Coordinates of C-alpha atoms in Angstrom, one line a residue:
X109 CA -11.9 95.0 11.4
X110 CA -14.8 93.7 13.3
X111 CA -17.0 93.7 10.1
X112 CA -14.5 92.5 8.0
X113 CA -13.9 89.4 9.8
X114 CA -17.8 88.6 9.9
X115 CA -18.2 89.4 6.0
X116 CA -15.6 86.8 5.6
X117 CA -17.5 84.1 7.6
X118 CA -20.4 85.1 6.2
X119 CA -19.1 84.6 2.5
X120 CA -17.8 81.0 4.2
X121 CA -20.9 79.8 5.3
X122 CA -22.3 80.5 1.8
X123 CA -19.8 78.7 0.1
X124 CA -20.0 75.8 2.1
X125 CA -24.1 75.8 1.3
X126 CA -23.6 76.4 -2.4
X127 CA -21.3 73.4 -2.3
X128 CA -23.9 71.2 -0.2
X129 CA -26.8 72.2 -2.4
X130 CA -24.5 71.3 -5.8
X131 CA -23.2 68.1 -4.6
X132 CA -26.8 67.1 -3.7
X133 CA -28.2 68.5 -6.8
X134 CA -25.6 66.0 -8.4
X135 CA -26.1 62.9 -6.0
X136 CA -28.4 60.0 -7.8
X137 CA -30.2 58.6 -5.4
X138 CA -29.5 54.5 -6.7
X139 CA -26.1 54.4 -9.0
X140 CA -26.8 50.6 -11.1
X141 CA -23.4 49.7 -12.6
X142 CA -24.3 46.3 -14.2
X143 CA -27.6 44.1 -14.8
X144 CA -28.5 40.8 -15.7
X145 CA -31.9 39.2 -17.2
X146 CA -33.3 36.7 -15.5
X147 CA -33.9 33.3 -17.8
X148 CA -34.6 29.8 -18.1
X149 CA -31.0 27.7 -18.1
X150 CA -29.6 24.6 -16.8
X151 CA -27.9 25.3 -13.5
X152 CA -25.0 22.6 -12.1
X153 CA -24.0 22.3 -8.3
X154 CA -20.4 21.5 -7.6
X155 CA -18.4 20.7 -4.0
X156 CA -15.3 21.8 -4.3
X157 CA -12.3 19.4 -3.1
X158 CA -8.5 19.4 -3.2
X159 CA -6.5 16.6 -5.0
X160 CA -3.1 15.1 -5.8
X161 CA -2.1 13.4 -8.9
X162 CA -1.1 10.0 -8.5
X163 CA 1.0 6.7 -10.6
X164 CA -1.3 4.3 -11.3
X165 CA -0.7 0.8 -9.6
X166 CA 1.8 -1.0 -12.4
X167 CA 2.9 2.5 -13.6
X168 CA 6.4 2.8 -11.8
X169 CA 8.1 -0.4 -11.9
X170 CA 12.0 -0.3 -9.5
X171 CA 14.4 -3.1 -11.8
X172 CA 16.5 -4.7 -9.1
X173 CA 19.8 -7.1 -10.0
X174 CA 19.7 -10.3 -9.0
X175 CA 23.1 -11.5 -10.7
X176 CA 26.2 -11.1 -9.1
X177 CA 28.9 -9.2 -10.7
X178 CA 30.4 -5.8 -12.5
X179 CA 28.2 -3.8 -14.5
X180 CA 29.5 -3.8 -17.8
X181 CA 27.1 -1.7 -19.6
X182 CA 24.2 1.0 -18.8
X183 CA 22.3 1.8 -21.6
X184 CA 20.1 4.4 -20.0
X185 CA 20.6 7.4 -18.3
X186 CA 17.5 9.7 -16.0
X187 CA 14.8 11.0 -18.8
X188 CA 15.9 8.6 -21.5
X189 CA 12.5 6.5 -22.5
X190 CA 12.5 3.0 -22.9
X191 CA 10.0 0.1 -24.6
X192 CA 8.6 -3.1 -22.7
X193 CA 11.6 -5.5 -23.3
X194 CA 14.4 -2.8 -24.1
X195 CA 18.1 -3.6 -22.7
X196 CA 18.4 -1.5 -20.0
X197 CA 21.7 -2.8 -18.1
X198 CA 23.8 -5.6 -18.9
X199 CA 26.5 -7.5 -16.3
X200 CA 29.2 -9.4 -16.7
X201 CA 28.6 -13.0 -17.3
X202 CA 32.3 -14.2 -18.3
X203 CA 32.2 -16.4 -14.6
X204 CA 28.5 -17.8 -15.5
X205 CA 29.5 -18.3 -19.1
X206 CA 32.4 -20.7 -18.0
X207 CA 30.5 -22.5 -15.6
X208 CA 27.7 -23.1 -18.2
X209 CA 30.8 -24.4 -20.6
X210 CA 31.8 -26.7 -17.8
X211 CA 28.3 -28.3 -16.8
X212 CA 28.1 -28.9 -20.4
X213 CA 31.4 -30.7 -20.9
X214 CA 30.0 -32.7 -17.7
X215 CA 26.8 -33.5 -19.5
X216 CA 28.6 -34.7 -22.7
X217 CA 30.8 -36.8 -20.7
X218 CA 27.9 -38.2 -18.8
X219 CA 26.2 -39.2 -21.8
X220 CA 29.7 -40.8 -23.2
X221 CA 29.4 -42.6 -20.8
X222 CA 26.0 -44.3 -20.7
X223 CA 26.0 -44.5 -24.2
X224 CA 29.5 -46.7 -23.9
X225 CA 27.5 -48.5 -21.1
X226 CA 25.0 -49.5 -23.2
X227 CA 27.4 -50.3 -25.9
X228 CA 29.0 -52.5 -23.7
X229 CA 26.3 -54.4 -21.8
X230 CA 24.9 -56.3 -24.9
X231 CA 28.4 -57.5 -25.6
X232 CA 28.9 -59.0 -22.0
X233 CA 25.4 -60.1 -22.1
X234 CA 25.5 -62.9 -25.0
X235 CA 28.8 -63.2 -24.0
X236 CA 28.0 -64.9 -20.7
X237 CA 24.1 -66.3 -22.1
X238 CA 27.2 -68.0 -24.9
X239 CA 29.0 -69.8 -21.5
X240 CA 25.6 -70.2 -19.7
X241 CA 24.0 -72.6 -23.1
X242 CA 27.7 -74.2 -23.2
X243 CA 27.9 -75.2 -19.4
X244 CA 24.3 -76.3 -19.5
X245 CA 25.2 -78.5 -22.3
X246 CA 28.2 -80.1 -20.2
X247 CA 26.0 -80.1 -17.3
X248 CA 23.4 -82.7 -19.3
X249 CA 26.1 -84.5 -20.5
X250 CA 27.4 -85.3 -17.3
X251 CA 24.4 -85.8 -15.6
X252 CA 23.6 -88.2 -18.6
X253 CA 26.8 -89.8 -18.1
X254 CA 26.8 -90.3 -14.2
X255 CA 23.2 -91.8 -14.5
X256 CA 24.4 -94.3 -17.2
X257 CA 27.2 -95.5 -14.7
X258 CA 25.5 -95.5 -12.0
X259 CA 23.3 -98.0 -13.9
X260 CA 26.4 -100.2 -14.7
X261 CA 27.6 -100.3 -11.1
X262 CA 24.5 -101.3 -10.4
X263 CA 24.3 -104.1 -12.3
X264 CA 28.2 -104.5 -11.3
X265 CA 29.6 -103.7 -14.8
X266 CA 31.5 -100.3 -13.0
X267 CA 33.6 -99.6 -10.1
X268 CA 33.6 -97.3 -7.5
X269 CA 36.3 -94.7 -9.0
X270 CA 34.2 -94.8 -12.1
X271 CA 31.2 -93.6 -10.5
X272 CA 32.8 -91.1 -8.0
X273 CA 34.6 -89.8 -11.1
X274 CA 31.4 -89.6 -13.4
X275 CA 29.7 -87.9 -9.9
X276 CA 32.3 -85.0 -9.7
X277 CA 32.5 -84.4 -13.3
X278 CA 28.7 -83.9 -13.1
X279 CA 29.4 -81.4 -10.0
X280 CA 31.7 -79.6 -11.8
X281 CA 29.4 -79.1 -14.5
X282 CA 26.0 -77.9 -12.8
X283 CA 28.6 -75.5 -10.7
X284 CA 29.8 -74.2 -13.7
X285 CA 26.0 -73.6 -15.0
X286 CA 25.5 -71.9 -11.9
X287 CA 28.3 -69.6 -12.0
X288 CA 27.5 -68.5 -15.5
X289 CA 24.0 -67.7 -14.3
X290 CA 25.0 -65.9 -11.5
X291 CA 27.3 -63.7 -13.4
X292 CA 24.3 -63.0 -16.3
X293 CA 22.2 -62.0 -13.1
X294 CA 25.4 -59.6 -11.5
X295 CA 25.9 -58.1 -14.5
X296 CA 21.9 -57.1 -15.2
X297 CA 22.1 -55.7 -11.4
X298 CA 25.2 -53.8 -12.0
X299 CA 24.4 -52.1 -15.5
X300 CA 20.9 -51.3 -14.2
X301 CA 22.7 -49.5 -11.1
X302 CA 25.4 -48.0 -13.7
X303 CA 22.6 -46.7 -15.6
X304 CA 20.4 -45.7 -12.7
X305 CA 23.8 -43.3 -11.5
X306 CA 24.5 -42.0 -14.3
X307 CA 21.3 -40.8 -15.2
X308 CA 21.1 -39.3 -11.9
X309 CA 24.4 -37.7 -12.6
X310 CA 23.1 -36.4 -16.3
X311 CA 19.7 -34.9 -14.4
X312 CA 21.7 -32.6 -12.0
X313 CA 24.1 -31.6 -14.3
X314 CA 20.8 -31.3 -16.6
X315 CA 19.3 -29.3 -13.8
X316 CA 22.6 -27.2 -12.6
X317 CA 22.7 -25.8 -16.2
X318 CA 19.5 -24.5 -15.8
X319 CA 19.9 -22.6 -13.2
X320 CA 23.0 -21.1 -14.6
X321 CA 21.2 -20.5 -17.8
X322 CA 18.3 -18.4 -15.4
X323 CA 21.4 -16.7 -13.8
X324 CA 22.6 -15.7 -17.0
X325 CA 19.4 -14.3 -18.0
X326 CA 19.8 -12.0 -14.7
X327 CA 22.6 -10.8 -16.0
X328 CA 20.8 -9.0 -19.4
X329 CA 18.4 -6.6 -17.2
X330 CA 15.2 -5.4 -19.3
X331 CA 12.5 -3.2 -18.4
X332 CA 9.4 -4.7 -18.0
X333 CA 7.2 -1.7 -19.1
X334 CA 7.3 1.1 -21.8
X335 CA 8.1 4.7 -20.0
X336 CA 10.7 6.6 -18.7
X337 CA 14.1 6.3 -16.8
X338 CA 13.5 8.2 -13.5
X339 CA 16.0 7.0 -11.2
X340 CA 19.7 5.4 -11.8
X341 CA 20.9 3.6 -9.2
X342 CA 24.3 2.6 -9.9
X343 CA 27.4 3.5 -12.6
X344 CA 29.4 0.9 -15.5
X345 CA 32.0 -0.5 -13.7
X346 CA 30.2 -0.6 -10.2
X347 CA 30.3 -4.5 -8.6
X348 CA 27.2 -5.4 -7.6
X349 CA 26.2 -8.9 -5.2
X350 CA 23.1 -10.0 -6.1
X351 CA 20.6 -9.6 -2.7
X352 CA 22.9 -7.3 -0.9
X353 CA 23.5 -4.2 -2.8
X354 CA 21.4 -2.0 -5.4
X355 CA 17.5 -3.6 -5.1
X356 CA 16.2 -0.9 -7.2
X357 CA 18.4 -0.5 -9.8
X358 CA 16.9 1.5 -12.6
X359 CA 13.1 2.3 -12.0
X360 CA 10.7 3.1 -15.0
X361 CA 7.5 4.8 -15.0
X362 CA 5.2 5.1 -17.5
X363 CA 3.6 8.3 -17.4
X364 CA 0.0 7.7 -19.3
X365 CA -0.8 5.7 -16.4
X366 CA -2.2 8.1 -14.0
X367 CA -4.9 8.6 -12.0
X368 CA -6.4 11.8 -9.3
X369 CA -7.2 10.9 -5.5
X370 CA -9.5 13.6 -4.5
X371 CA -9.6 14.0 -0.3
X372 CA -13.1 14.2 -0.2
X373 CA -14.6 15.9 3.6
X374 CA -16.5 14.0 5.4
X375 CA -19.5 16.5 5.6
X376 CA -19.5 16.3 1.7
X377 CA -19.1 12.3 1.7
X378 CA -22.9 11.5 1.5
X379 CA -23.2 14.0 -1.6
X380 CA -20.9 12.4 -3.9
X381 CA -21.8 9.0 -5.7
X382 CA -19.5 7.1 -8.6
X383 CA -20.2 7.9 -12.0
X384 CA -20.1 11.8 -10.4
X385 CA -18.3 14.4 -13.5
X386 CA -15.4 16.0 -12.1
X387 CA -13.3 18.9 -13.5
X388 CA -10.1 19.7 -12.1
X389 CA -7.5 22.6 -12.2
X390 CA -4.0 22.7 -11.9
X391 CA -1.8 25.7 -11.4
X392 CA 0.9 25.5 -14.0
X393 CA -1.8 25.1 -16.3
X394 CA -3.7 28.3 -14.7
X395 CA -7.1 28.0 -16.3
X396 CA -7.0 25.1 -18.5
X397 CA -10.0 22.6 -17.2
X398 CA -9.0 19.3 -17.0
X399 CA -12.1 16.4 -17.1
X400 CA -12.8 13.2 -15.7
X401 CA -15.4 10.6 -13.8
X402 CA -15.0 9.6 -10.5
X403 CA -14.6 5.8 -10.7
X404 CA -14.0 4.7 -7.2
X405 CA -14.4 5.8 -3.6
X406 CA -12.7 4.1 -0.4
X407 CA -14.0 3.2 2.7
X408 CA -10.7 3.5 4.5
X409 CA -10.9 7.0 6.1
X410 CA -7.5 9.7 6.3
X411 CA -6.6 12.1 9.2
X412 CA -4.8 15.0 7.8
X413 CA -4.4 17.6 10.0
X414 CA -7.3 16.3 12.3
X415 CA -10.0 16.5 9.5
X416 CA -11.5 13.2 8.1
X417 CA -10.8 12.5 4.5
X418 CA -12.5 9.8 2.0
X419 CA -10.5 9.0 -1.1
X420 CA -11.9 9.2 -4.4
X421 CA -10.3 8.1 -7.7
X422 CA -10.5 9.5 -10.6
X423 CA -9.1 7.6 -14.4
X424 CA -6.7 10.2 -16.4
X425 CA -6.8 10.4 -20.1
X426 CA -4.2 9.6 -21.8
X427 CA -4.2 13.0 -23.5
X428 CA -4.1 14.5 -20.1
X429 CA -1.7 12.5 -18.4
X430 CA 0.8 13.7 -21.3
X431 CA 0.2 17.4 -19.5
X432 CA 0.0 16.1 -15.8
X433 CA 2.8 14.9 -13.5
X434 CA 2.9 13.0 -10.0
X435 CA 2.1 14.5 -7.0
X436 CA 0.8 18.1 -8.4
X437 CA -1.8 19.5 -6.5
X438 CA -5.7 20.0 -8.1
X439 CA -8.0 22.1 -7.5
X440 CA -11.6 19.4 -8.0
X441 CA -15.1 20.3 -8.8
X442 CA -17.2 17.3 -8.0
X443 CA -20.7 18.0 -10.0
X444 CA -23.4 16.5 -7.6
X445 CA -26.5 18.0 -8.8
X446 CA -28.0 19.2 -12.1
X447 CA -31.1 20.9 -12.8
X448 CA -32.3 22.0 -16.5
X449 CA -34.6 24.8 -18.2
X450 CA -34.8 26.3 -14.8
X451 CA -35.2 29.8 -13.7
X452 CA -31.1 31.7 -13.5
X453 CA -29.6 34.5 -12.6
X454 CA -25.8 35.3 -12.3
X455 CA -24.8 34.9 -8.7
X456 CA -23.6 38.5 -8.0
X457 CA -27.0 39.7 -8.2
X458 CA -28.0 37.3 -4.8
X459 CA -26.7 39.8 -1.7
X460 CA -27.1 38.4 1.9
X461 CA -28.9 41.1 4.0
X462 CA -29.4 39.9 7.5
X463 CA -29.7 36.5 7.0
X464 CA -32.1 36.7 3.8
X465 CA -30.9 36.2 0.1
X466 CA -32.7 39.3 -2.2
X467 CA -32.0 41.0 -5.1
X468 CA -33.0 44.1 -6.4
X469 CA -35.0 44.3 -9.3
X470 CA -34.5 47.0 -11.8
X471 CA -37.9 48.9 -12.1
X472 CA -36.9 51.9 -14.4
X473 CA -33.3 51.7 -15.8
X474 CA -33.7 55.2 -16.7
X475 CA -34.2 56.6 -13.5
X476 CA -32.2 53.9 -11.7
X477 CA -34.9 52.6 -9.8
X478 CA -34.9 49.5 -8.1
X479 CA -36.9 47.1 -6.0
X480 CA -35.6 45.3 -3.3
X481 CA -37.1 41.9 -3.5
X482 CA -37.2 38.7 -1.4
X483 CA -35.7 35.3 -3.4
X484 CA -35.6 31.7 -2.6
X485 CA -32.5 30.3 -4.0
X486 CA -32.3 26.4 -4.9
X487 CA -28.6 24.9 -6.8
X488 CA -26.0 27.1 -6.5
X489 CA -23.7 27.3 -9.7
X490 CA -20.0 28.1 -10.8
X491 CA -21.7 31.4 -12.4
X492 CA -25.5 31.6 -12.3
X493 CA -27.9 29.8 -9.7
X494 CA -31.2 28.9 -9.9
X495 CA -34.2 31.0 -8.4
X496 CA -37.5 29.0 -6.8
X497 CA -39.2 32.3 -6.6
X498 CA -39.7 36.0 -5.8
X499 CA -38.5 36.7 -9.4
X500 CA -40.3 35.9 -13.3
X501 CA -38.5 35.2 -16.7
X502 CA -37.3 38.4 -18.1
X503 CA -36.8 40.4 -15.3
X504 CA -34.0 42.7 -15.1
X505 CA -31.5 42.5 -12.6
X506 CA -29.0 44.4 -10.8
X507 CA -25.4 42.7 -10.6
X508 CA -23.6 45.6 -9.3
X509 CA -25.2 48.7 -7.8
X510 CA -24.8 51.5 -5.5
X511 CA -27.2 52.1 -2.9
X512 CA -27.7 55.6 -0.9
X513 CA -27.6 55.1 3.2
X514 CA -30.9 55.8 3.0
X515 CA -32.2 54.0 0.7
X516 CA -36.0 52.9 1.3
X517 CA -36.5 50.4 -1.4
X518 CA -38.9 48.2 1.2
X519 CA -36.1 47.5 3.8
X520 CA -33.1 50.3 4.1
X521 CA -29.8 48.7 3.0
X522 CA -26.6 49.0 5.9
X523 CA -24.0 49.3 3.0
X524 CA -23.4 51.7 0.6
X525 CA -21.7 48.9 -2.3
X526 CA -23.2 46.1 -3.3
X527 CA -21.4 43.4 -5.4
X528 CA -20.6 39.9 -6.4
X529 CA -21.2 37.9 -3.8

């Protein structure tokens, strides 16, 4: 029993070192799973930045109602799109119709009247100038006749009754000629005063009819912009008093008039510059790139969340804007740095090892032999970056490898898989 029980561990233990010896015999000692070549290219450095898509100052306009009275007709309803001048709503005018009719009836009557004024006022004019020429022509025969007997009582051909009569018919006469003057004079004074009224009267009623003509006009509401109906504020039949109730009506926005405010760090703000290309993602869209340039960048700073932001605005296309809607989120690629026919190689083949960027440079592909090699890496791009030195045009490159523990390729690697970085 004794020697069966050490022939079994004896058959054990050789099992176990037939197994060692075959795995080892199997074992590579460097595994490369994918290479790149290293070549001349032009290599772009991005920051990467969130945004939020944004209406354009002018782009949603909120129609208020500044007539008073029942809305007698909605022409639009939420979605429905509408031109710059369309007839959006329209209120009952029937009370501002009849007070236009009114005011006009006042103005016609007004004007009956001057005209019949100035009609009249000629009439009464040569009229009184007729009495005024007549008692001027008693008054000089009067006077005439007075002085001619007051010549004969003096010379004692008259009496006294003769002259005191000849003196009060001359009275009579001059106070006459003065009346008739006087009334010529009252009734200039009195038809320039008619006149003067009236006119006044015509201009306010003149004036009151424009205003209720502009108060009519608020009554037919338009919108001021081509768009779309986004919000409906109120029903057909609903009373509305102008300045209490409904301020924002119907509002319109015109969606091709959009624009992307990028929150822009404040460690990345001295990087950036207008006239910067920016490509932008959204995520209904998944991987459809979106372009642009930044135009502006604010001074003003924003706190979100403790973290100082600067605000950078970037023009939509119209093409894009027909895609894009307020407030979704992007995800922003500012380019800040170019560099052409320079030195590349794909980024996964740059691994971090203990503070220093290598890579490892395939020296036989055959026999999966590499060289681990020092690099000094300059831009940093979406897929390749550019290489300052340590490498040569041409040189093959491992993207993906696998490395043994012990691997002794200048400087023993810690981990066993090495990938994109």
């Amino acid at each position: 029993m004794k020697k069966i029980i050490i022939f079994v561990i004896v058959l054990l233990l050789i099992g176990v070192g037939i197994g060692i010896y075959i795995y080892k015999g199997k074992k590579k000692d460097v595994e490369i799973i994918d290479t790149d070549i290293v070549k001349m290219g032009n290599v772009s450095g991005f920051l990467q930045e969130t945004g939020i898509i944004k209406a354009q100052v002018g782009a949603q306009i909120s129609i208020g109602a500044r007539a008073t009275g029942t809305i007698r007709m909605l022409k639009v309803k939420v979605g429905d799109p509408v031109k710059k001048g369309q007839l959006v709503a329209d209120i009952d005018d029937r009370e501002i119709v009849a007070q236009m009719a009114s005011l006009q009836d006042s103005i016609r009557s007004i004007q009956n009247e001057i005209k019949q004024e100035n009609d009249l006022y000629p009439v009464k004019k040569s009229s009184l100038q007729k009495d005024i020429e007549i008692n001027r022509s008693k008054y000089l025969f009067a006077k005439s006749s007075y002085e001619r007997e007051k010549m004969l009582f003096d010379k004692g051909f008259s009496t006294t009754e003769q002259l005191d009569r000849a003196k009060t018919d001359m009275d009579v006469a001059y106070n006459n000629l003065k009346s008739s003057e006087i009334a010529l004079e009252k009734l200039n004074k009195e038809h320039n005063l008619t006149l003067e009224s009236l006119n006044i009267k015509l201009d306010n009623a003149k004036n009151s009819l424009k205003e209720t003509q502009v108060r009519l006009s608020y009554t037919k509401i338009y919108s001021p912009i081509d768009g779309i109906v986004t919000q409906v504020n109120a029903d057909e039949g609903e009373t509305i008093v102008a300045g209490l109730q409904v301020a924002n009506l119907i509002t319109v926005f015109n969606p091709n008039m959009l624009e992307m405010w990028i929150y822009i760090d404040e460690t990345d703000i001295g990087k950036v510059k207008i006239g910067d290309s920016v490509e932008y993602t959204v995520d209904t869209y998944g991987d459809k790139r979106f372009e642009g340039v930044l135009s502006k960048i604010y001074y003003e700073p924003i706190v979100k969340d403790s973290i100082v932001y600067y605000l950078g605005i970037v023009p939509i296309s119209l093409e894009d804007a027909k895609l894009l809607r307020p407030e979704m989120t992007t995800h922003v690629k500012i380019k800040v740095s170019e560099k052409k026919n320079v030195l590349t190689v794909k980024n996964g083949a740059i691994k971090f090892e203990s503070g220093e960027q290598v890579v490892y440079k395939v020296v036989d592909r055959a026999k999966n032999k590499v060289e681990r090699v020092l690099v000094k890496v300059g831009i940093r791009g979406e897929n390749r970056s550019e290489i300052l030195s340590g490498l040569k045009e041409g040189d093959e490159v491992a993207v993906k490898l696998i490395l043994p523990p012990d691997f002794s390729g200048k400087k023993q690697v810690s981990q066993k898989r090495l990938s994109k970085s």
